mmCIF file of C-alpha atoms in Angstrom:
data_model
loop_
_atom_site.group_PDB
_atom_site.id
_atom_site.type_symbol
_atom_site.label_atom_id
_atom_site.label_comp_id
_atom_site.label_asym_id
_atom_site.label_seq_id
_atom_site.Cartn_x
_atom_site.Cartn_y
_atom_site.Cartn_z
ATOM 1 C CA GLY A 1 -21.642 8.940 -35.854
ATOM 2 C CA ARG A 2 -18.498 9.691 -33.920
ATOM 3 C CA ARG A 3 -19.841 13.140 -33.154
ATOM 4 C CA ARG A 4 -23.086 11.668 -31.832
ATOM 5 C CA VAL A 5 -21.149 9.125 -29.740
ATOM 6 C CA SER A 6 -18.941 11.831 -28.347
ATOM 7 C CA GLU A 7 -21.976 13.970 -27.518
ATOM 8 C CA TRP A 8 -23.616 11.065 -25.761
ATOM 9 C CA SER A 9 -20.373 10.165 -24.003
ATOM 10 C CA GLY A 10 -19.893 13.803 -22.992
ATOM 11 C CA PHE A 11 -23.436 13.938 -21.718
ATOM 12 C CA GLY A 12 -22.919 10.757 -19.737
ATOM 13 C CA PHE A 13 -19.649 12.043 -18.325
ATOM 14 C CA SER A 14 -21.184 15.313 -17.222
ATOM 15 C CA ALA A 15 -24.159 13.471 -15.750
ATOM 16 C CA ARG A 16 -21.837 11.204 -13.841
ATOM 17 C CA ASN A 17 -19.942 14.241 -12.597
ATOM 18 C CA ARG A 18 -23.159 15.905 -11.433
ATOM 19 C CA SER A 19 -24.151 12.680 -9.716
ATOM 20 C CA LEU A 20 -20.804 12.484 -7.950
ATOM 21 C CA GLU A 21 -20.970 16.162 -7.004
ATOM 22 C CA SER A 22 -24.466 15.853 -5.597
ATOM 23 C CA THR A 23 -23.725 12.741 -3.531
ATOM 24 C CA PRO A 24 -22.134 14.565 -0.519
ATOM 25 C CA LYS A 25 -24.946 17.096 -0.488
ATOM 26 C CA THR A 26 -27.510 14.303 -0.580
ATOM 27 C CA ARG A 27 -25.759 12.557 2.252
ATOM 28 C CA ARG A 28 -25.661 15.720 4.314
ATOM 29 C CA MET A 29 -29.391 16.229 3.743
ATOM 30 C CA SER A 30 -30.075 12.631 4.750
ATOM 31 C CA ILE A 31 -28.020 12.998 7.941
ATOM 32 C CA ALA A 32 -29.820 16.223 8.803
ATOM 33 C CA GLU A 33 -33.206 14.595 8.265
ATOM 34 C CA ASP A 34 -32.214 11.650 10.443
ATOM 35 C CA THR A 35 -31.021 14.026 13.178
ATOM 36 C CA GLN A 36 -34.270 15.976 13.044
ATOM 37 C CA ALA A 37 -36.245 12.752 13.258
ATOM 38 C CA GLU A 38 -34.227 11.641 16.317
ATOM 39 C CA ASP A 39 -34.687 15.039 17.972
ATOM 40 C CA HIS A 40 -38.416 14.822 17.298
ATOM 41 C CA ASP A 41 -38.567 11.346 18.834
ATOM 42 C CA ASP A 42 -36.602 12.522 21.882
ATOM 43 C CA ALA A 43 -38.929 15.489 22.310
ATOM 44 C CA GLU A 44 -41.986 13.243 22.109
ATOM 45 C CA ARG A 45 -40.468 10.844 24.638
ATOM 46 C CA ALA A 46 -39.605 13.677 27.029
ATOM 47 C CA PHE A 47 -43.134 15.078 26.707
ATOM 48 C CA ALA A 48 -44.610 11.637 27.430
ATOM 49 C CA LEU A 49 -42.390 11.252 30.518
ATOM 50 C CA GLN A 50 -43.412 14.689 31.783
ATOM 51 C CA ASN A 51 -47.065 13.745 31.527
ATOM 52 C CA ALA A 52 -46.440 10.403 33.234
ATOM 53 C CA ALA A 53 -44.747 12.174 36.154
ATOM 54 C CA PHE A 54 -47.543 14.735 36.332
ATOM 55 C CA LEU A 55 -50.167 11.983 36.301
ATOM 56 C CA LEU A 56 -48.445 10.262 39.218
ATOM 57 C CA GLN A 57 -48.466 13.526 41.159
ATOM 58 C CA LEU A 58 -52.166 14.016 40.471
ATOM 59 C CA PHE A 59 -53.024 10.477 41.595
ATOM 60 C CA THR A 60 -51.000 10.967 44.780
ATOM 61 C CA LEU A 61 -52.733 14.298 45.419
ATOM 62 C CA ALA A 62 -56.172 12.750 44.922
ATOM 63 C CA THR A 63 -55.260 9.842 47.211
ATOM 64 C CA ALA A 64 -54.200 12.290 49.927
ATOM 65 C CA PHE A 65 -57.578 14.053 49.760
ATOM 66 C CA VAL A 66 -59.459 10.734 49.904
ATOM 67 C CA ILE A 67 -57.425 9.656 52.948
ATOM 68 C CA GLY A 68 -58.168 13.006 54.583
ATOM 69 C CA LEU A 69 -61.885 12.550 54.008
ATOM 70 C CA GLY A 70 -61.669 9.073 55.527
ATOM 71 C CA ILE A 71 -59.907 10.415 58.614
ATOM 72 C CA LYS A 72 -62.616 13.041 59.095
ATOM 73 C CA HIS A 73 -65.490 10.622 58.477
ATOM 74 C CA LEU A 74 -64.142 7.964 60.822
ATOM 75 C CA ASN A 75 -63.151 10.529 63.488
ATOM 76 C CA ILE A 76 -59.601 9.227 63.669
ATOM 77 C CA HIS A 77 -57.659 11.294 66.227
ATOM 78 C CA TRP A 78 -54.355 9.447 66.504
ATOM 79 C CA ILE A 79 -53.124 10.817 63.185
ATOM 80 C CA HIS A 80 -53.770 14.124 61.447
ATOM 81 C CA GLU A 81 -54.387 14.637 57.740
ATOM 82 C CA ALA A 82 -51.039 16.381 57.398
ATOM 83 C CA GLY A 83 -49.223 13.427 58.983
ATOM 84 C CA ALA A 84 -51.080 10.933 56.796
ATOM 85 C CA THR A 85 -50.198 12.957 53.698
ATOM 86 C CA ILE A 86 -46.525 13.041 54.671
ATOM 87 C CA LEU A 87 -46.535 9.256 55.178
ATOM 88 C CA LEU A 88 -48.205 8.856 51.784
ATOM 89 C CA GLY A 89 -45.454 10.915 50.180
ATOM 90 C CA VAL A 90 -42.800 8.784 51.889
ATOM 91 C CA LEU A 91 -44.522 5.589 50.713
ATOM 92 C CA VAL A 92 -44.754 6.767 47.107
ATOM 93 C CA GLY A 93 -41.131 7.883 47.203
ATOM 94 C CA LEU A 94 -39.989 4.484 48.499
ATOM 95 C CA MET A 95 -42.002 2.709 45.816
ATOM 96 C CA ILE A 96 -40.441 4.845 43.090
ATOM 97 C CA SER A 97 -36.892 4.408 44.404
ATOM 98 C CA GLY A 98 -37.350 0.653 44.759
ATOM 99 C CA SER A 99 -38.876 0.141 41.324
ATOM 100 C CA SER A 100 -37.339 0.134 37.861
ATOM 101 C CA VAL A 101 -38.836 3.491 36.945
ATOM 102 C CA SER A 102 -36.762 5.405 34.444
ATOM 103 C CA ASP A 103 -34.444 8.032 35.854
ATOM 104 C CA GLU A 104 -35.942 10.445 33.355
ATOM 105 C CA ILE A 105 -39.307 10.197 35.143
ATOM 106 C CA THR A 106 -37.755 10.701 38.583
ATOM 107 C CA ASP A 107 -36.023 13.815 37.258
ATOM 108 C CA TRP A 108 -39.457 15.317 36.594
ATOM 109 C CA LEU A 109 -40.607 14.294 40.087
ATOM 110 C CA ASP A 110 -37.790 16.117 41.865
ATOM 111 C CA PHE A 111 -38.909 19.019 44.029
ATOM 112 C CA ASP A 112 -38.281 22.416 42.454
ATOM 113 C CA GLU A 113 -37.797 25.222 44.965
ATOM 114 C CA SER A 114 -38.818 27.849 42.421
ATOM 115 C CA VAL A 115 -42.197 26.121 42.091
ATOM 116 C CA PHE A 116 -42.573 26.210 45.868
ATOM 117 C CA PHE A 117 -41.715 29.882 46.298
ATOM 118 C CA PHE A 118 -43.609 31.244 43.303
ATOM 119 C CA LEU A 119 -46.541 28.857 42.903
ATOM 120 C CA LEU A 120 -47.270 27.035 46.164
ATOM 121 C CA LEU A 121 -46.316 29.409 48.976
ATOM 122 C CA PRO A 122 -48.157 32.616 47.886
ATOM 123 C CA PRO A 123 -51.710 31.176 47.971
ATOM 124 C CA ILE A 124 -51.081 29.582 51.369
ATOM 125 C CA ILE A 125 -49.896 32.804 52.989
ATOM 126 C CA PHE A 126 -52.460 34.990 51.242
ATOM 127 C CA GLU A 127 -55.377 32.780 52.269
ATOM 128 C CA GLY A 128 -54.075 32.877 55.832
ATOM 129 C CA GLY A 129 -54.216 36.669 55.803
ATOM 130 C CA TYR A 130 -57.455 36.752 53.814
ATOM 131 C CA SER A 131 -59.294 34.616 56.376
ATOM 132 C CA LEU A 132 -57.433 35.931 59.430
ATOM 133 C CA ARG A 133 -59.336 37.706 62.192
ATOM 134 C CA THR A 134 -57.418 40.945 62.249
ATOM 135 C CA LYS A 135 -58.564 42.159 65.662
ATOM 136 C CA PRO A 136 -56.703 39.433 67.654
ATOM 137 C CA PHE A 137 -53.751 39.773 65.269
ATOM 138 C CA LEU A 138 -53.395 43.545 65.647
ATOM 139 C CA SER A 139 -54.093 43.496 69.392
ATOM 140 C CA ASN A 140 -51.201 41.038 69.815
ATOM 141 C CA PHE A 141 -48.949 42.625 67.187
ATOM 142 C CA GLY A 142 -46.383 43.731 69.772
ATOM 143 C CA ALA A 143 -46.099 40.204 71.172
ATOM 144 C CA ILE A 144 -45.934 38.773 67.642
ATOM 145 C CA CYS A 145 -43.055 41.098 66.720
ATOM 146 C CA GLY A 146 -41.269 40.259 69.975
ATOM 147 C CA LEU A 147 -41.550 36.529 69.326
ATOM 148 C CA ALA A 148 -40.469 36.940 65.708
ATOM 149 C CA PHE A 149 -37.454 39.126 66.463
ATOM 150 C CA ALA A 150 -36.247 37.541 69.691
ATOM 151 C CA GLY A 151 -37.149 33.980 68.710
ATOM 152 C CA THR A 152 -35.427 34.076 65.323
ATOM 153 C CA THR A 153 -32.343 35.777 66.774
ATOM 154 C CA ILE A 154 -32.041 33.256 69.614
ATOM 155 C CA SER A 155 -32.539 30.387 67.164
ATOM 156 C CA THR A 156 -29.865 31.793 64.841
ATOM 157 C CA PHE A 157 -27.241 32.042 67.570
ATOM 158 C CA ALA A 158 -28.179 28.725 69.198
ATOM 159 C CA ILE A 159 -27.897 26.818 65.908
ATOM 160 C CA GLY A 160 -24.788 28.737 64.877
ATOM 161 C CA PHE A 161 -22.901 28.043 68.116
ATOM 162 C CA PHE A 162 -24.026 24.407 68.087
ATOM 163 C CA VAL A 163 -22.723 23.881 64.542
ATOM 164 C CA TRP A 164 -19.493 25.710 65.395
ATOM 165 C CA ILE A 165 -18.886 23.584 68.516
ATOM 166 C CA CYS A 166 -19.723 20.326 66.713
ATOM 167 C CA GLY A 167 -17.339 21.299 63.921
ATOM 168 C CA GLY A 168 -14.574 21.952 66.424
ATOM 169 C CA MET A 169 -15.159 18.510 67.957
ATOM 170 C CA GLY A 170 -15.026 16.851 64.550
ATOM 171 C CA ILE A 171 -18.646 15.701 64.654
ATOM 172 C CA CYS A 172 -19.549 17.663 61.516
ATOM 173 C CA TYR A 173 -17.821 19.811 58.924
ATOM 174 C CA GLY A 174 -15.967 22.593 60.672
ATOM 175 C CA LEU A 175 -17.089 26.163 59.989
ATOM 176 C CA PRO A 176 -15.813 29.492 61.256
ATOM 177 C CA LEU A 177 -18.108 31.026 63.850
ATOM 178 C CA LEU A 178 -19.437 33.719 61.553
ATOM 179 C CA HIS A 179 -20.150 31.183 58.792
ATOM 180 C CA ALA A 180 -21.929 28.954 61.297
ATOM 181 C CA LEU A 181 -24.109 31.895 62.346
ATOM 182 C CA VAL A 182 -24.945 32.570 58.694
ATOM 183 C CA PHE A 183 -26.080 28.954 58.423
ATOM 184 C CA GLY A 184 -28.187 29.406 61.565
ATOM 185 C CA ALA A 185 -29.885 32.456 60.054
ATOM 186 C CA LEU A 186 -30.688 30.500 56.890
ATOM 187 C CA ILE A 187 -32.658 27.772 58.663
ATOM 188 C CA SER A 188 -34.156 29.697 61.606
ATOM 189 C CA ALA A 189 -37.258 30.934 59.784
ATOM 190 C CA THR A 190 -40.093 28.535 60.628
ATOM 191 C CA ASP A 191 -42.509 27.238 58.030
ATOM 192 C CA PRO A 192 -46.087 28.557 58.461
ATOM 193 C CA VAL A 193 -47.634 25.898 56.194
ATOM 194 C CA THR A 194 -47.965 23.228 58.883
ATOM 195 C CA VAL A 195 -49.141 25.775 61.449
ATOM 196 C CA LEU A 196 -51.962 26.931 59.197
ATOM 197 C CA ALA A 197 -53.123 23.464 58.273
ATOM 198 C CA ILE A 198 -53.201 21.977 61.770
ATOM 199 C CA PHE A 199 -54.445 25.045 63.666
ATOM 200 C CA GLN A 200 -57.311 25.647 61.228
ATOM 201 C CA GLU A 201 -58.306 21.992 61.436
ATOM 202 C CA LEU A 202 -58.262 21.938 65.249
ATOM 203 C CA GLY A 203 -59.971 25.317 65.572
ATOM 204 C CA VAL A 204 -57.570 26.571 68.245
ATOM 205 C CA ASN A 205 -57.981 29.794 70.198
ATOM 206 C CA THR A 206 -57.852 32.817 67.901
ATOM 207 C CA GLU A 207 -55.184 34.586 69.968
ATOM 208 C CA LEU A 208 -52.943 31.512 69.962
ATOM 209 C CA TYR A 209 -53.471 31.132 66.229
ATOM 210 C CA SER A 210 -52.647 34.805 65.647
ATOM 211 C CA LEU A 211 -49.490 34.629 67.766
ATOM 212 C CA VAL A 212 -48.044 31.493 66.170
ATOM 213 C CA PHE A 213 -49.116 32.300 62.632
ATOM 214 C CA GLY A 214 -47.974 35.916 62.850
ATOM 215 C CA GLU A 215 -44.586 34.941 64.264
ATOM 216 C CA SER A 216 -44.050 32.256 61.621
ATOM 217 C CA VAL A 217 -44.723 34.790 58.857
ATOM 218 C CA LEU A 218 -42.839 37.802 60.237
ATOM 219 C CA ASN A 219 -39.717 35.821 61.068
ATOM 220 C CA ASP A 220 -39.121 35.588 57.332
ATOM 221 C CA ALA A 221 -38.200 39.290 57.315
ATOM 222 C CA VAL A 222 -36.064 38.834 60.449
ATOM 223 C CA ALA A 223 -34.186 35.907 58.890
ATOM 224 C CA ILE A 224 -33.459 37.931 55.736
ATOM 225 C CA VAL A 225 -32.037 40.803 57.794
ATOM 226 C CA LEU A 226 -29.951 38.521 60.027
ATOM 227 C CA TYR A 227 -28.525 36.659 57.033
ATOM 228 C CA ARG A 228 -27.514 39.805 55.166
ATOM 229 C CA THR A 229 -26.181 41.410 58.351
ATOM 230 C CA LEU A 230 -23.933 38.451 59.123
ATOM 231 C CA VAL A 231 -22.709 38.314 55.536
ATOM 232 C CA ASN A 232 -21.934 42.027 55.774
ATOM 233 C CA PHE A 233 -20.040 41.417 59.022
ATOM 234 C CA ASN A 234 -18.037 38.694 57.300
ATOM 235 C CA ASN A 235 -17.082 41.022 54.449
ATOM 236 C CA LYS A 236 -16.547 44.322 56.294
ATOM 237 C CA GLY A 237 -16.163 43.324 59.928
ATOM 238 C CA VAL A 238 -18.273 44.192 62.969
ATOM 239 C CA THR A 239 -18.382 47.967 63.419
ATOM 240 C CA PHE A 240 -20.765 50.494 64.888
ATOM 241 C CA VAL A 241 -21.631 51.693 61.409
ATOM 242 C CA SER A 242 -22.475 48.159 60.241
ATOM 243 C CA LEU A 243 -24.778 47.711 63.251
ATOM 244 C CA ILE A 244 -26.631 50.929 62.402
ATOM 245 C CA GLU A 245 -26.858 49.810 58.767
ATOM 246 C CA SER A 246 -28.368 46.497 59.880
ATOM 247 C CA ALA A 247 -31.044 48.224 61.970
ATOM 248 C CA GLY A 248 -31.895 50.504 59.063
ATOM 249 C CA PHE A 249 -31.914 47.576 56.678
ATOM 250 C CA PHE A 250 -34.432 45.745 58.845
ATOM 251 C CA LEU A 251 -36.749 48.753 58.824
ATOM 252 C CA VAL A 252 -36.454 48.921 55.048
ATOM 253 C CA ILE A 253 -37.268 45.202 54.666
ATOM 254 C CA PHE A 254 -40.206 45.131 57.062
ATOM 255 C CA VAL A 255 -41.768 48.516 56.331
ATOM 256 C CA GLY A 256 -41.093 48.183 52.605
ATOM 257 C CA SER A 257 -42.701 44.747 52.398
ATOM 258 C CA LEU A 258 -45.702 45.913 54.398
ATOM 259 C CA ALA A 259 -46.045 49.006 52.198
ATOM 260 C CA VAL A 260 -45.934 46.961 48.997
ATOM 261 C CA GLY A 261 -48.688 44.624 50.193
ATOM 262 C CA VAL A 262 -50.893 47.474 51.393
ATOM 263 C CA LEU A 263 -50.290 49.441 48.180
ATOM 264 C CA PHE A 264 -51.536 46.641 45.950
ATOM 265 C CA ALA A 265 -54.507 45.959 48.239
ATOM 266 C CA VAL A 266 -55.531 49.622 48.295
ATOM 267 C CA SER A 267 -55.077 49.881 44.528
ATOM 268 C CA ALA A 268 -57.336 46.864 44.039
ATOM 269 C CA THR A 269 -59.901 48.344 46.420
ATOM 270 C CA LEU A 270 -60.017 51.679 44.576
ATOM 271 C CA PHE A 271 -60.224 49.918 41.224
ATOM 272 C CA PHE A 272 -63.192 47.756 42.198
ATOM 273 C CA LYS A 273 -64.872 50.618 44.026
ATOM 274 C CA LEU A 274 -64.600 52.785 40.910
ATOM 275 C CA LEU A 275 -66.120 50.158 38.629
ATOM 276 C CA ASN A 276 -68.839 49.139 41.078
ATOM 277 C CA ARG A 277 -69.799 52.587 42.382
ATOM 278 C CA HIS A 278 -73.025 52.474 40.381
ATOM 279 C CA GLY A 279 -74.155 49.049 41.592
ATOM 280 C CA ALA A 280 -77.315 47.033 41.589
ATOM 281 C CA HIS A 281 -78.932 49.455 44.047
ATOM 282 C CA ASP A 282 -79.116 51.984 41.191
ATOM 283 C CA GLY A 283 -81.275 49.613 39.218
ATOM 284 C CA HIS A 284 -78.755 48.145 36.816
ATOM 285 C CA VAL A 285 -75.992 45.512 36.759
ATOM 286 C CA THR A 286 -72.429 46.785 36.775
ATOM 287 C CA LEU A 287 -69.816 45.719 34.242
ATOM 288 C CA LEU A 288 -67.991 43.484 36.729
ATOM 289 C CA GLN A 289 -71.229 41.924 37.941
ATOM 290 C CA LYS A 290 -71.991 41.050 34.350
ATOM 291 C CA TYR A 291 -68.568 39.445 33.897
ATOM 292 C CA SER A 292 -67.934 38.074 37.371
ATOM 293 C CA HIS A 293 -65.280 35.627 36.113
ATOM 294 C CA VAL A 294 -63.150 38.576 34.977
ATOM 295 C CA GLU A 295 -63.637 40.219 38.368
ATOM 296 C CA MET A 296 -62.496 37.034 40.099
ATOM 297 C CA ALA A 297 -59.428 36.849 37.858
ATOM 298 C CA LEU A 298 -58.483 40.421 38.746
ATOM 299 C CA VAL A 299 -58.883 39.675 42.454
ATOM 300 C CA MET A 300 -56.470 36.744 42.114
ATOM 301 C CA ILE A 301 -53.842 38.802 40.291
ATOM 302 C CA ALA A 302 -53.481 41.458 43.030
ATOM 303 C CA PRO A 303 -51.863 39.253 45.749
ATOM 304 C CA TYR A 304 -49.518 37.525 43.296
ATOM 305 C CA ALA A 305 -48.487 40.954 42.017
ATOM 306 C CA SER A 306 -47.666 42.139 45.541
ATOM 307 C CA TYR A 307 -45.576 39.011 46.199
ATOM 308 C CA ALA A 308 -43.670 39.315 42.917
ATOM 309 C CA ALA A 309 -43.114 43.057 43.386
ATOM 310 C CA ALA A 310 -41.689 42.589 46.896
ATOM 311 C CA GLU A 311 -39.394 39.764 45.806
ATOM 312 C CA SER A 312 -38.196 41.743 42.783
ATOM 313 C CA MET A 313 -37.143 44.564 45.146
ATOM 314 C CA SER A 314 -35.308 42.082 47.455
ATOM 315 C CA LEU A 315 -37.962 42.514 50.132
ATOM 316 C CA SER A 316 -40.065 39.829 51.846
ATOM 317 C CA GLY A 317 -42.812 38.551 49.566
ATOM 318 C CA ILE A 318 -44.326 36.603 52.464
ATOM 319 C CA VAL A 319 -44.834 39.734 54.575
ATOM 320 C CA ALA A 320 -46.165 41.657 51.556
ATOM 321 C CA ILE A 321 -48.771 39.071 50.546
ATOM 322 C CA LEU A 322 -49.858 38.542 54.170
ATOM 323 C CA PHE A 323 -50.744 42.201 54.676
ATOM 324 C CA CYS A 324 -52.188 42.348 51.176
ATOM 325 C CA GLY A 325 -54.608 39.594 52.162
ATOM 326 C CA MET A 326 -55.523 41.264 55.440
ATOM 327 C CA VAL A 327 -56.253 44.633 53.809
ATOM 328 C CA MET A 328 -58.142 43.095 50.870
ATOM 329 C CA ALA A 329 -60.349 41.080 53.230
ATOM 330 C CA HIS A 330 -61.525 44.254 54.980
ATOM 331 C CA TYR A 331 -61.585 46.826 52.200
ATOM 332 C CA THR A 332 -61.636 45.068 48.818
ATOM 333 C CA VAL A 333 -64.278 42.427 49.532
ATOM 334 C CA PRO A 334 -67.041 44.972 50.401
ATOM 335 C CA ASN A 335 -66.458 46.565 46.979
ATOM 336 C CA LEU A 336 -66.838 43.305 45.055
ATOM 337 C CA SER A 337 -70.015 41.938 43.570
ATOM 338 C CA PRO A 338 -71.831 39.569 45.976
ATOM 339 C CA GLU A 339 -71.062 36.563 43.801
ATOM 340 C CA THR A 340 -67.331 37.292 43.607
ATOM 341 C CA ALA A 341 -67.132 38.158 47.308
ATOM 342 C CA THR A 342 -68.438 34.687 48.136
ATOM 343 C CA ASN A 343 -66.528 32.823 45.453
ATOM 344 C CA SER A 344 -63.211 34.490 46.265
ATOM 345 C CA LYS A 345 -63.101 32.909 49.723
ATOM 346 C CA VAL A 346 -63.837 29.488 48.241
ATOM 347 C CA VAL A 347 -61.320 29.822 45.422
ATOM 348 C CA PHE A 348 -58.480 30.991 47.674
ATOM 349 C CA LYS A 349 -59.280 28.221 50.156
ATOM 350 C CA VAL A 350 -59.138 25.626 47.362
ATOM 351 C CA LEU A 351 -55.818 26.966 46.076
ATOM 352 C CA ALA A 352 -54.340 26.990 49.583
ATOM 353 C CA THR A 353 -55.556 23.435 50.257
ATOM 354 C CA LEU A 354 -54.054 22.153 47.010
ATOM 355 C CA ALA A 355 -50.748 23.879 47.722
ATOM 356 C CA GLU A 356 -50.579 22.676 51.333
ATOM 357 C CA THR A 357 -51.304 19.074 50.382
ATOM 358 C CA PHE A 358 -48.747 19.163 47.574
ATOM 359 C CA VAL A 359 -46.108 20.487 49.981
ATOM 360 C CA PHE A 360 -46.894 17.801 52.556
ATOM 361 C CA ILE A 361 -46.556 15.076 49.907
ATOM 362 C CA TYR A 362 -43.067 16.219 49.061
#
C-alpha cells in the first residue's frame, strides 16, 4: 500500500513539475498569439483606412469631371475646368483639415512625389507628343531651344539673385550666392501640365502651342544641367575646365534623352511591322489583330520603358518620352492594326486626362 501511495505521490509530483515547467512556455505562446492577433487587427485597420482614402480620391476625381462637363454644357467662360478642379481640391482639403478625420487617413491622402513622377507625369507628356503636330514643332525647334535655354537660365539667375538679396536683407533665410543659384535652378523648370490642359481646351494656334509646350518640356533638361553645373561649381570652383564639362554634360543629357526615346519608338515600330507584315490585305488576320488587347498593352509599355530607361541613366525622362511619343505617332501607328491605331489615341487621352485632373486636385 505504501508502495502504491508513493507511486501515486511520485506521479503527482512529476505531473505537478511538468505543469510548472510548461506554464512559462504556455504563457509565451499566449503572448505571441495575442501579439499576432493585434498585428492582424492593425493590418486590417490600415487596409480599411487606405481604401477609405482611395474612395475619397475617386469621389473627388469624379466630382471634378462632372463639374467640367457642367462648365462645358453651360458655356461658362469666367472659369476654366482646371481652375474649378483646383478650387475643388482646396475645398476638399479644407473640409478634411477642419473635420475630425483620423490622422491615419490624412497620411494616405498626402501627395507622393514618386507617384507624380512615375505614374502621373509620363502619360501626360507622352500624350502631348503623341497628339502633337510635328511640322510646327520641328519648324520652330530653334526658337523652342532658344526659349528653353535662355529662359531657364535667366529664370535661374533672377530667382537666385533675388533670394540672395532677400537673405542679405533678413527677409528670408540667408544663403550664399551659389546656393541661392542652385535653388533657382531647382524651381525654374516650368510645369507643362497646365499648358497642355488649357491650350488644348482653347484650341490655340498650333505654332503658339508648339512653342510653349516645347519650351516647357525641354527646359527640364536645361534645369538638370544647370543644377548639376552649379553643384559642381560649389564643390570644385568655377574653372574653364568645369565650364567645358558643363557644356558637354548638357549635350549628353539632351542628346542621350532624345536618343533613348527614339530608340524605344523605333524598336516598337520594327516589332509591330514585323508581326503585321502579312496583314489583312493578304487575306488573313495577323496574330496581333486577333489579340488586339495584347497589341494595345505592348504599345503602352514602350513609352513607359523609355521614361524609366532615361531616368535610370540620370537623363531626362520627360524629353525621352516626348520624342518617343512623336516618333511613335508617325511611324508606329501606321504599323498597328486599325482597331489598335484608333483605340491607342483614346486610351492615351483618357490616361492623360485622369492624370491631369488628379494633379490639379492636389
